[in-house]
Each structure stands twice: as C-alpha cells, then as structure tokens.
Coordinates of N, CA, C and O in Angstrom, one line a residue:
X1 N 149.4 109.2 75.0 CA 148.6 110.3 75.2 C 147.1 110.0 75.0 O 146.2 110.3 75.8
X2 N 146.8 109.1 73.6 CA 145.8 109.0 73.4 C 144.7 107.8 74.9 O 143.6 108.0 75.4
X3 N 145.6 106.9 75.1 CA 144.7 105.9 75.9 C 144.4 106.7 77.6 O 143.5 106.2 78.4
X4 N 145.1 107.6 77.8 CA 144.9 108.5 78.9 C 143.9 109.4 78.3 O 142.8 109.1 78.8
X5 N 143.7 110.4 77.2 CA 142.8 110.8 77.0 C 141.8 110.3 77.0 O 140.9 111.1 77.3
X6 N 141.6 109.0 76.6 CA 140.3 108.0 76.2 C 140.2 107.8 77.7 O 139.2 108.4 78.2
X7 N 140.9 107.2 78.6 CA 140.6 107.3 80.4 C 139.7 108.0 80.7 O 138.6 107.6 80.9
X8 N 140.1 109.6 80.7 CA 139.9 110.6 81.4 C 138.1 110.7 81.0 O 137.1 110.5 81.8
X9 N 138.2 111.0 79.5 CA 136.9 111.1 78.6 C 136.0 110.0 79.6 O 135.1 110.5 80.3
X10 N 136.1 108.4 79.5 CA 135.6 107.7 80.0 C 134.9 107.8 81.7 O 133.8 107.5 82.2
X11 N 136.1 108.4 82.3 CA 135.4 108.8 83.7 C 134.9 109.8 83.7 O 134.1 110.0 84.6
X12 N 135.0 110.7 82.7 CA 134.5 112.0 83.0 C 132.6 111.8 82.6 O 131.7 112.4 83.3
X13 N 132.5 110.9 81.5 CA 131.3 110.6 81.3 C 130.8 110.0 82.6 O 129.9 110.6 83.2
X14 N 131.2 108.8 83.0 CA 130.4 107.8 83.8 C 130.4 108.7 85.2 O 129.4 108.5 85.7
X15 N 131.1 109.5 85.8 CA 131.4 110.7 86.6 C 129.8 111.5 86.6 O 128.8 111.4 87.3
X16 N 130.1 112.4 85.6 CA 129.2 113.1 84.9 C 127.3 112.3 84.9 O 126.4 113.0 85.4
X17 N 127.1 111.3 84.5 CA 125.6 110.8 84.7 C 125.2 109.9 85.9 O 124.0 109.6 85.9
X18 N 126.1 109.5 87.2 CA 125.7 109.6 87.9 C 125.2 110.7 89.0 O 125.9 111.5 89.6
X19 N 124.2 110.5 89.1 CA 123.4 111.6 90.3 C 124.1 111.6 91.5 O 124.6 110.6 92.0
X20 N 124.1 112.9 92.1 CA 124.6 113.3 93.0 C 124.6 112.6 94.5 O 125.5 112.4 95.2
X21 N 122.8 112.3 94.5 CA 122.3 111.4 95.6 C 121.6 110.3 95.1 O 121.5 110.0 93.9
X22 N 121.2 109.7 96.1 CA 120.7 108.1 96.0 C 119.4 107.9 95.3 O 119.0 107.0 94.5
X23 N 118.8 109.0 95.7 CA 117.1 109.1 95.2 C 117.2 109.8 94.0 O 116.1 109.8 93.5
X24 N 118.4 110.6 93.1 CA 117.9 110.6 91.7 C 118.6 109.6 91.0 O 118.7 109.8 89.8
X25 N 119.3 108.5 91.5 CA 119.8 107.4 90.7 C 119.0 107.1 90.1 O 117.9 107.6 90.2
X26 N 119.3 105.9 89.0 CA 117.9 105.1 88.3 C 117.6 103.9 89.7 O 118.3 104.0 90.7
X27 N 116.4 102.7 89.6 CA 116.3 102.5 90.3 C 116.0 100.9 90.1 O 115.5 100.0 90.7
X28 N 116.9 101.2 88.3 CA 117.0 99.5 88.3 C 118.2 98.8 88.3 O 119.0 99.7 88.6
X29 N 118.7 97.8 88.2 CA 119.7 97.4 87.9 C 119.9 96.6 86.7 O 118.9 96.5 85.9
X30 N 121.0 96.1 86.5 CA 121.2 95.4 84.8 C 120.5 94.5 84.6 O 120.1 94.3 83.5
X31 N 120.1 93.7 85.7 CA 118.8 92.5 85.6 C 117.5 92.7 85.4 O 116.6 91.9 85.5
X32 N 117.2 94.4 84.9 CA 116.3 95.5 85.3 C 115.1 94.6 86.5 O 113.9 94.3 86.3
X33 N 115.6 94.5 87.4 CA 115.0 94.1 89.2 C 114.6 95.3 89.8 O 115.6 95.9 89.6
X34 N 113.7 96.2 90.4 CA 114.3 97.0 91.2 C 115.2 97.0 92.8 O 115.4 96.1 93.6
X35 N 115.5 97.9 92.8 CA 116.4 98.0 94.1 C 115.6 98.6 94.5 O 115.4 99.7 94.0
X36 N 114.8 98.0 95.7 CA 114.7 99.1 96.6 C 115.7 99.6 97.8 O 116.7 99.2 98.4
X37 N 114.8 100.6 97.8 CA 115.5 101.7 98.8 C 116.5 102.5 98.0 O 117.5 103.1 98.5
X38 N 116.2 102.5 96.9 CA 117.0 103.5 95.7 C 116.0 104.4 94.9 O 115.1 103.7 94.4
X39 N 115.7 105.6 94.7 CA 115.0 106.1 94.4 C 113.6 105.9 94.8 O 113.3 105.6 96.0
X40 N 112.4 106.0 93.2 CA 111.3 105.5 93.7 C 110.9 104.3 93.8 O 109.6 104.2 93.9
X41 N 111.7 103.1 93.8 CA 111.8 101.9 93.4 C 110.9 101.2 94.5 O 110.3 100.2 94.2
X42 N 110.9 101.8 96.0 CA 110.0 101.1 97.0 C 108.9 101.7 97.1 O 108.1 101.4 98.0
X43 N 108.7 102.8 96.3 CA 106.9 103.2 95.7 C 106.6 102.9 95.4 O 105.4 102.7 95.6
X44 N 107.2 102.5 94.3 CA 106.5 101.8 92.7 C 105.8 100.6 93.6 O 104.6 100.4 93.8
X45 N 107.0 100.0 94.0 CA 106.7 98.4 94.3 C 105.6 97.9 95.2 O 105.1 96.8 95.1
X46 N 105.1 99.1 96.3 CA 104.2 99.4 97.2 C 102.5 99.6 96.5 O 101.3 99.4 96.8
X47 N 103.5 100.2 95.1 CA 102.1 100.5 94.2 C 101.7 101.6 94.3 O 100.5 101.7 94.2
X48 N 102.5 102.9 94.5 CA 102.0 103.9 94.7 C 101.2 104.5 95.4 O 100.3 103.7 95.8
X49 N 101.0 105.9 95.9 CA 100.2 106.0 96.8 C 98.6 105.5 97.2 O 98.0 105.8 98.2
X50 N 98.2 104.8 96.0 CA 96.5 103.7 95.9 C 97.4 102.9 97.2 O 97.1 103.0 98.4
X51 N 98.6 101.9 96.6 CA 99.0 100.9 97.2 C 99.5 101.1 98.3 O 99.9 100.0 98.8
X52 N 99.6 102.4 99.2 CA 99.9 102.5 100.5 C 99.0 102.7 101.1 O 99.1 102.4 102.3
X53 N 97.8 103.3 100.3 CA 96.5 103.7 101.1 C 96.1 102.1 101.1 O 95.5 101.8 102.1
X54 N 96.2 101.2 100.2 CA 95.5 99.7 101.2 C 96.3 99.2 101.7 O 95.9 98.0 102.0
X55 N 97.4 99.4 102.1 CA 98.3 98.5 102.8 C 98.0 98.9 103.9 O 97.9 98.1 104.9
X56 N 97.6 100.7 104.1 CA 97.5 101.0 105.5 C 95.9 100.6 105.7 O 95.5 100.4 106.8
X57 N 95.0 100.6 104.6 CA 93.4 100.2 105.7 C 93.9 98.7 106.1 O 93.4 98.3 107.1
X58 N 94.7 97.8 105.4 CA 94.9 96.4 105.5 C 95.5 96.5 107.1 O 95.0 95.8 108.0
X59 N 96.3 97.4 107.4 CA 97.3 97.3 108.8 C 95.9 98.0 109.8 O 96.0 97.5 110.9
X60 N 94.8 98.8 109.8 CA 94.4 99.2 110.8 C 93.1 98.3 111.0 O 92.3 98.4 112.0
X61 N 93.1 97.0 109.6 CA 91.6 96.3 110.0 C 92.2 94.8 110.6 O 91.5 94.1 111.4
X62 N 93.4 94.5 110.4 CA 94.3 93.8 111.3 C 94.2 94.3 112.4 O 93.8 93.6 113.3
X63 N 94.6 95.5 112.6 CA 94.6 95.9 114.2 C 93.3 95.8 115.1 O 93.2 95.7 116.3
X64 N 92.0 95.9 114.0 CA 91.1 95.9 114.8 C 90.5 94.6 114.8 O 89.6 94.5 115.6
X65 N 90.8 93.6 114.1 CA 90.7 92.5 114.4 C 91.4 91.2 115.2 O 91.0 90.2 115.7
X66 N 92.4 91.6 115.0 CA 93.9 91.0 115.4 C 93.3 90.8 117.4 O 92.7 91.7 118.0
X67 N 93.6 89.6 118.1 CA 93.9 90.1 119.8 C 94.9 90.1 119.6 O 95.4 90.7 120.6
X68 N 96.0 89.8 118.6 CA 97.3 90.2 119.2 C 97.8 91.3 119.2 O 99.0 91.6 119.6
X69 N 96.6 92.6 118.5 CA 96.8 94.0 118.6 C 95.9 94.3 119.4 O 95.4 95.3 118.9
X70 N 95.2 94.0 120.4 CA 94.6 94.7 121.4 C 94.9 96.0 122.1 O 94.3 97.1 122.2
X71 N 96.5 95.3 122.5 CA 96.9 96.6 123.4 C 97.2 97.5 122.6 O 96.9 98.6 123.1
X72 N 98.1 97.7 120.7 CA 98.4 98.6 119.9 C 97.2 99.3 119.9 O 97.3 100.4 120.4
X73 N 96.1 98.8 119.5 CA 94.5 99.5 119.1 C 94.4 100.2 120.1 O 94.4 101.4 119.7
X74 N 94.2 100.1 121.5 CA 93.7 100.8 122.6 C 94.6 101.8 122.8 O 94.6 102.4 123.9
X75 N 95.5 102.1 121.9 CA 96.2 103.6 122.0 C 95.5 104.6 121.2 O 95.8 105.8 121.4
X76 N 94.7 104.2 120.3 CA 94.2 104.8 119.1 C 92.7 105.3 119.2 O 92.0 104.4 119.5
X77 N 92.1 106.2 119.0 CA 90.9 106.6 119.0 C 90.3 105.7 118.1 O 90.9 105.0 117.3
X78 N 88.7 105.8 118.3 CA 88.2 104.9 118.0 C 87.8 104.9 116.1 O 87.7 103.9 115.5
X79 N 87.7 106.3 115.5 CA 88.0 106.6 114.1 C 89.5 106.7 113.9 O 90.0 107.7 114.4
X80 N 90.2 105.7 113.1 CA 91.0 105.8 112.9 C 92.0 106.8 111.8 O 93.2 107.2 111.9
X81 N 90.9 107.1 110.9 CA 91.1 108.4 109.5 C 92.2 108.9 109.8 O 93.1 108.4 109.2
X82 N 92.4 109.8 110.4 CA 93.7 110.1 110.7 C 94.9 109.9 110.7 O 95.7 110.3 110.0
X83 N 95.0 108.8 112.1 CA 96.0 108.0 111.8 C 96.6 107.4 110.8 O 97.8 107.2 110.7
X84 N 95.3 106.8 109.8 CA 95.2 106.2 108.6 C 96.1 107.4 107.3 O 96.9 107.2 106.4
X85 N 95.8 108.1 107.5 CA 96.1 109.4 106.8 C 97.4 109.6 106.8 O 98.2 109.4 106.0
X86 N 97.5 110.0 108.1 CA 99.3 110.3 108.3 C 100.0 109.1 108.3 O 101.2 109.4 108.2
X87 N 100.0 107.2 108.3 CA 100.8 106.7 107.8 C 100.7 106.2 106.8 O 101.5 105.3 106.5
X88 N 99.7 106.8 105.8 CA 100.3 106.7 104.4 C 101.1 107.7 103.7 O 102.0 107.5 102.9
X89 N 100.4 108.8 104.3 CA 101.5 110.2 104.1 C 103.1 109.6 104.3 O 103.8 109.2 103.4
X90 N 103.3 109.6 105.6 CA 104.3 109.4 105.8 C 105.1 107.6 104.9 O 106.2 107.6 104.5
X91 N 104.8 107.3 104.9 CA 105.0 105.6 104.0 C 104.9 106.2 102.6 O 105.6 105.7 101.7
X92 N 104.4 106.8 102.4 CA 104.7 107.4 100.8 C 106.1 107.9 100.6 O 106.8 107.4 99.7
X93 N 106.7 109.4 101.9 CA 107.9 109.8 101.6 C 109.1 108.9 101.3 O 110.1 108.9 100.6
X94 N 108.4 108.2 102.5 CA 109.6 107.3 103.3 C 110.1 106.3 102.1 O 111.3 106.2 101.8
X95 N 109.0 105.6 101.4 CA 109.6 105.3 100.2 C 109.8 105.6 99.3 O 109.7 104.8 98.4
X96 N 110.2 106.7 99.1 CA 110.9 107.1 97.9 C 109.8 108.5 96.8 O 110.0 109.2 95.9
X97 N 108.8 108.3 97.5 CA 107.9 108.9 97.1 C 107.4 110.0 97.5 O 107.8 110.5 98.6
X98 N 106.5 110.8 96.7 CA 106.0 112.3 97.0 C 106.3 112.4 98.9 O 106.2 111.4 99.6
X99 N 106.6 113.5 99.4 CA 106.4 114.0 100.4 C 105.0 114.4 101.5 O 104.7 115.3 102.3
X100 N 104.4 113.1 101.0 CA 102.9 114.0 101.6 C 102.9 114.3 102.9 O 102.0 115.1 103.3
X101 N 104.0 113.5 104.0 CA 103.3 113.8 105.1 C 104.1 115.6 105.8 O 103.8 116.5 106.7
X102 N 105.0 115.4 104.8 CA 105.8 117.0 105.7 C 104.7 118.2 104.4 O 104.9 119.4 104.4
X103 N 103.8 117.9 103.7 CA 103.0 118.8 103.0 C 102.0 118.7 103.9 O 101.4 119.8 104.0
X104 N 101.5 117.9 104.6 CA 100.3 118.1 105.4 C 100.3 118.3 106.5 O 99.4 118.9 107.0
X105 N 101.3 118.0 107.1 CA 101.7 117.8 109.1 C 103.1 118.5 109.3 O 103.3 118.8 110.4
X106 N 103.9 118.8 108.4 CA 105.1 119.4 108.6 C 106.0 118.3 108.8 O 105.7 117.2 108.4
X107 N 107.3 118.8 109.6 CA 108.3 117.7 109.6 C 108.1 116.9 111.3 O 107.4 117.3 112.3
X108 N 108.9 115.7 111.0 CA 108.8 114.2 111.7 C 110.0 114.2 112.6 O 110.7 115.1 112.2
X109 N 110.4 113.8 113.4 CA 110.5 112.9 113.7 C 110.1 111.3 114.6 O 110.0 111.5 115.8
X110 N 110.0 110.6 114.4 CA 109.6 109.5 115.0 C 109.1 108.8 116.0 O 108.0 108.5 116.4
X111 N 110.8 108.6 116.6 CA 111.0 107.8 117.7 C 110.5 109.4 118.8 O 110.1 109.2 120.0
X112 N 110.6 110.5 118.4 CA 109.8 111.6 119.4 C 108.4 112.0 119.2 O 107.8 112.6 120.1
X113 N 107.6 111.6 117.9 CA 106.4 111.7 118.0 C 105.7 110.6 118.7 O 104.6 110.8 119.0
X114 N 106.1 109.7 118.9 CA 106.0 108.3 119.5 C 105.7 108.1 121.1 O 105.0 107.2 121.6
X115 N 106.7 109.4 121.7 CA 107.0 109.3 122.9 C 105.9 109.6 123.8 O 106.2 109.5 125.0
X116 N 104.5 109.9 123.2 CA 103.1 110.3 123.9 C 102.7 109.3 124.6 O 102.2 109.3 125.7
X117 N 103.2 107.8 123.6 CA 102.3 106.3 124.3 C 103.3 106.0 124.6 O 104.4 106.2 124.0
X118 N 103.1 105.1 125.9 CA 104.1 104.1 126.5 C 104.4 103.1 125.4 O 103.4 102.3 125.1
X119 N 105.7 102.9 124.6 CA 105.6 102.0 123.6 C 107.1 100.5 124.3 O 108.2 100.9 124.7
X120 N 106.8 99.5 124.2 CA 107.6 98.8 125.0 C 107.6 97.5 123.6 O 107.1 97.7 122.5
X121 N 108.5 96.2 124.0 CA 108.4 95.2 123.1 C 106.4 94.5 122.8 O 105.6 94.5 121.9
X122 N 106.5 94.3 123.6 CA 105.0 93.9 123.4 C 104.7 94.9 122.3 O 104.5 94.6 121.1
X123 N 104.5 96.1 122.7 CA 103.4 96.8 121.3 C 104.3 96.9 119.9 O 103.6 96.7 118.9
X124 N 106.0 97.4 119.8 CA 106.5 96.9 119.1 C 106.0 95.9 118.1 O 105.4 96.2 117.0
X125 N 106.2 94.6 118.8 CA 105.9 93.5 118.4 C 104.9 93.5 117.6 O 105.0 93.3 116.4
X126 N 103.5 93.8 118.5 CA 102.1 94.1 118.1 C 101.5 95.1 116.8 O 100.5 95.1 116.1
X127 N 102.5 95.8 117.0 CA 102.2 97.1 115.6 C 103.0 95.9 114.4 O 102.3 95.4 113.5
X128 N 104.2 95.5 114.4 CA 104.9 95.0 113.5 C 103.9 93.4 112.9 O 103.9 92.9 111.8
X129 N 103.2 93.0 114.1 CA 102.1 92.0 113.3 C 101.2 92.2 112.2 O 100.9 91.5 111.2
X130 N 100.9 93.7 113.0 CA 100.1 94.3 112.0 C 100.5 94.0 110.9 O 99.9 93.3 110.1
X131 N 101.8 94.7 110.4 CA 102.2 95.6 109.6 C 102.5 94.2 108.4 O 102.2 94.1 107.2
X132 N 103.4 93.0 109.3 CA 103.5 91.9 108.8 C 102.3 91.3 108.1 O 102.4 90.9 107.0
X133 N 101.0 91.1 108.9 CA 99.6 90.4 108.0 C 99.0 91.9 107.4 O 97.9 91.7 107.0
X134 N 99.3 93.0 107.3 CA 99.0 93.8 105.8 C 99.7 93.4 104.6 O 99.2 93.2 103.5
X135 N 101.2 93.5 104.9 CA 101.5 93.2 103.7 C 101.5 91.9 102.9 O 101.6 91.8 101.7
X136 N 101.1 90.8 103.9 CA 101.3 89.6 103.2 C 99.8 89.3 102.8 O 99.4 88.1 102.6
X137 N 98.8 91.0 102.7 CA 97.7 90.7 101.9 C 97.5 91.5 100.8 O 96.4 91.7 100.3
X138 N 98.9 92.2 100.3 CA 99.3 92.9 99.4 C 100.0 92.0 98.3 O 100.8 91.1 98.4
X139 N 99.4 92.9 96.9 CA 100.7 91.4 95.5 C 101.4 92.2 95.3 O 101.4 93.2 94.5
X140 N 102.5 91.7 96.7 CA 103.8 92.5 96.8 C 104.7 91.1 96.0 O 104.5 89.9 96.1
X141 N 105.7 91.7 95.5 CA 106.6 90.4 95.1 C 107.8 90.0 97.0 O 108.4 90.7 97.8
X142 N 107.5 88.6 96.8 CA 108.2 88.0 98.3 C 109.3 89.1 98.5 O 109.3 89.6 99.6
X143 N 110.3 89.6 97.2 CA 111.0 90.3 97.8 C 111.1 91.8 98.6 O 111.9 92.2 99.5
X144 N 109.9 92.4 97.7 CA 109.9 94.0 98.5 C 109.0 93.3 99.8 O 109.1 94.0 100.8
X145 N 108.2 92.2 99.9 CA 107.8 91.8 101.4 C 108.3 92.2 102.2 O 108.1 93.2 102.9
X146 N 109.5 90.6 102.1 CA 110.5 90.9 102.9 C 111.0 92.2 103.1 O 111.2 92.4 104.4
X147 N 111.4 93.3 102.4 CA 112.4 94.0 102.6 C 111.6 95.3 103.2 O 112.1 96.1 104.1
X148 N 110.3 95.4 102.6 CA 109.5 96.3 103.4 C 109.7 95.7 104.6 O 110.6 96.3 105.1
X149 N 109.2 94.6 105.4 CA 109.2 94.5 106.5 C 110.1 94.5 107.5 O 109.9 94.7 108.7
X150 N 111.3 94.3 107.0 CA 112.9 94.1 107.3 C 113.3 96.1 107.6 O 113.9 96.5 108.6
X151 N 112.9 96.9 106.5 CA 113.2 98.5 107.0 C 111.9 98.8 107.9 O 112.0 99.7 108.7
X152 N 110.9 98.3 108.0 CA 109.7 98.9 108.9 C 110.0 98.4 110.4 O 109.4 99.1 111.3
X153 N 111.1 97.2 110.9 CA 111.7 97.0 112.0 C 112.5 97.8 112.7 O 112.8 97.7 113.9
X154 N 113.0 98.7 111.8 CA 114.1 99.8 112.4 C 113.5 100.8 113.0 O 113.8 100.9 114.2
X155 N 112.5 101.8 112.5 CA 111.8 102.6 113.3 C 111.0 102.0 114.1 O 110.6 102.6 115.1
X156 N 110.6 100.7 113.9 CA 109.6 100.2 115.2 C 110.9 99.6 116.8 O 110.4 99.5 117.9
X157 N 111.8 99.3 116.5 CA 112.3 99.2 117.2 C 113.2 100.9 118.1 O 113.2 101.4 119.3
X158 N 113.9 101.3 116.9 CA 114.1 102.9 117.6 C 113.2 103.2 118.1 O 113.6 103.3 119.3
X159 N 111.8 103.4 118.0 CA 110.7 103.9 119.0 C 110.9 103.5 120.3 O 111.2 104.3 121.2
X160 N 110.7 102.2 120.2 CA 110.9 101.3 121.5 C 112.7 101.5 121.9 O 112.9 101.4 123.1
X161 N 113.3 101.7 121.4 CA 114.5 102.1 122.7 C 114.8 103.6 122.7 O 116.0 103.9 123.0
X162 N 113.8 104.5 122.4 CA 113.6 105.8 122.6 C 112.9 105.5 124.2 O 113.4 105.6 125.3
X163 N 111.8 105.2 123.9 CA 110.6 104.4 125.0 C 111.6 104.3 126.4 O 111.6 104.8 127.5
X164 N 112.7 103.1 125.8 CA 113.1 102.5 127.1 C 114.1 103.9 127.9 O 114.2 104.3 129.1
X165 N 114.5 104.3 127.0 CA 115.8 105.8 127.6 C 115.0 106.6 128.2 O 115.3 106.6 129.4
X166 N 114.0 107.3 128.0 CA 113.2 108.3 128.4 C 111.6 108.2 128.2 O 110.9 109.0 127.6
X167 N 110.9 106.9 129.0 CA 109.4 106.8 128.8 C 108.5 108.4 129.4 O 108.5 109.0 130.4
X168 N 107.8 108.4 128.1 CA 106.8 109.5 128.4 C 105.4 109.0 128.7 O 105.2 107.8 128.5
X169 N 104.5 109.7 129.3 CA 103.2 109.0 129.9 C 102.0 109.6 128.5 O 102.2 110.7 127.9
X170 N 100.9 108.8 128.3 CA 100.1 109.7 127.9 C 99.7 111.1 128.3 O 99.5 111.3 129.6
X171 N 99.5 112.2 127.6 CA 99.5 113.2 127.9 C 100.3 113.7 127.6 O 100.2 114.5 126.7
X172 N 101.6 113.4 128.0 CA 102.5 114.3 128.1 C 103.3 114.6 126.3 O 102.9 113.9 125.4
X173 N 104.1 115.7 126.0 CA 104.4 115.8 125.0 C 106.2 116.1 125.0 O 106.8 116.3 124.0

C-alpha cells in the first residue's frame, strides 16, 4: 500500500509543477544551459529587447551595405524605421518574449504579409545573408547563433514557397 501511495504522491507532485505549455516551463536545463525555443530562453539570449533592436539596425545596415542585398533593399523604402520597428516587435514575440508586435500592428501572419513582394530564392537567400552577418556581429554564444539562424530559415523559406504557390505583384494585397 505504502510504495503505491509514495508512487502516486510522487507523480502527482512532478505532474502538478510542470506547466501546462512550453513557454511557462523553466527554461534551463540541469546543466543550467538554456534551451532555446523554451520559454524566454531565446530572449534572454538575443539580449532582450536592447539586443533585438541591434541585431535588427545590424540586419538593415547589412542590407544597405551588403550587393548581395541589393535586390532585398530595393523592396524597402528608403527610411527604413518602420520596418526596423516591426521586426523587432515581431523577433521579440517570436522569441519568447513580450508581444510587441501584435500590441502595435495586431496579428501576423507571415508567409501572407509577405505576399505584397515578389519573394523568390534569390531574395530568400539575400534577406537570410543579412540576417546571418547581423548576428555574427552580435555576442551571441555560437550556440543560440546557430540556432537563431537555423529557426529564422523556416519562415524565410515558407515565404518563398507561399511566393512560389500563389505569387502576388507589388501592389496587390
């Protein structure tokens, strides 16, 4: 009776203090490392919203310096503030962090806000350069590097095979 009672008690605890979803887990592990993509663990590591706002001037002075973002840039007006604005908003949520961009712009989706510019592999490519020489002028540890840039491939590529199913023209919405 007793070592079933002690069972039950046992699961009922370790049951009981795990969180419901992913984002109020803790967001370390026993090696206290973080895990990202668990809570706020790919905020933190980004540095918080200071550290997204230079990751993002780092990705748009890349772009404007970069030829291999030529054609990315020439989708973009020529003050970028904005744009600048809404992907740190949004790179905030997305990691684990405050909601800024559905507080300021409402809700997203992506690969359909996307669909304004003709987006193909080339610009793919070209945004993801960017995105690649910002962070590697961030003291990011090699590992959220990598791993930021490894989840920033997924929506850059959904874009582009949104793109390829149904290309929209400038203008259109």
């Amino acid at each position: 009776m007793w070592p079933l009672l002690a069972l039950v008690l046992i699961w009922h605890k370790r049951a009981s203090s795990r969180a419901p979803f992913p984002s109020q887990r803790r967001t370390m592990n026993p090696d206290q490392r973080p895990v990202f993509g668990v809570g706020d663990a790919s905020f933190q590591a980004a540095g918080g919203e200071a550290g997204l706002q230079r990751l993002v001037a780092d990705f748009y002075r890349v772009m404007d310096e970069a030829p291999e973002a030529a054609n990315v840039r020439a989708m973009y007006p020529a003050d970028v503030s904005e744009a600048a604005d809404r992907l740190a908003s949004f790179l905030c949520g997305w990691l684990g962090g405050p909601k800024r961009y559905a507080e300021k712009y409402g809700a997203i989706s992506i690969p359909q806000f996307h669909t304004r510019w003709p987006v193909g592999e080339a610009e793919r490519d070209a945004w993801l350069f960017c995105m690649e020489q910002a962070i590697a002028r961030q003291p990011y540890s090699p590992d959220f590097s990598e791993y930021l840039l490894r989840q920033l491939r997924v929506p850059a590529e959904r874009i582009r095979q949104v793109q390829a199913a149904c290309p929209a023209r400038p203008g259109q919405n």
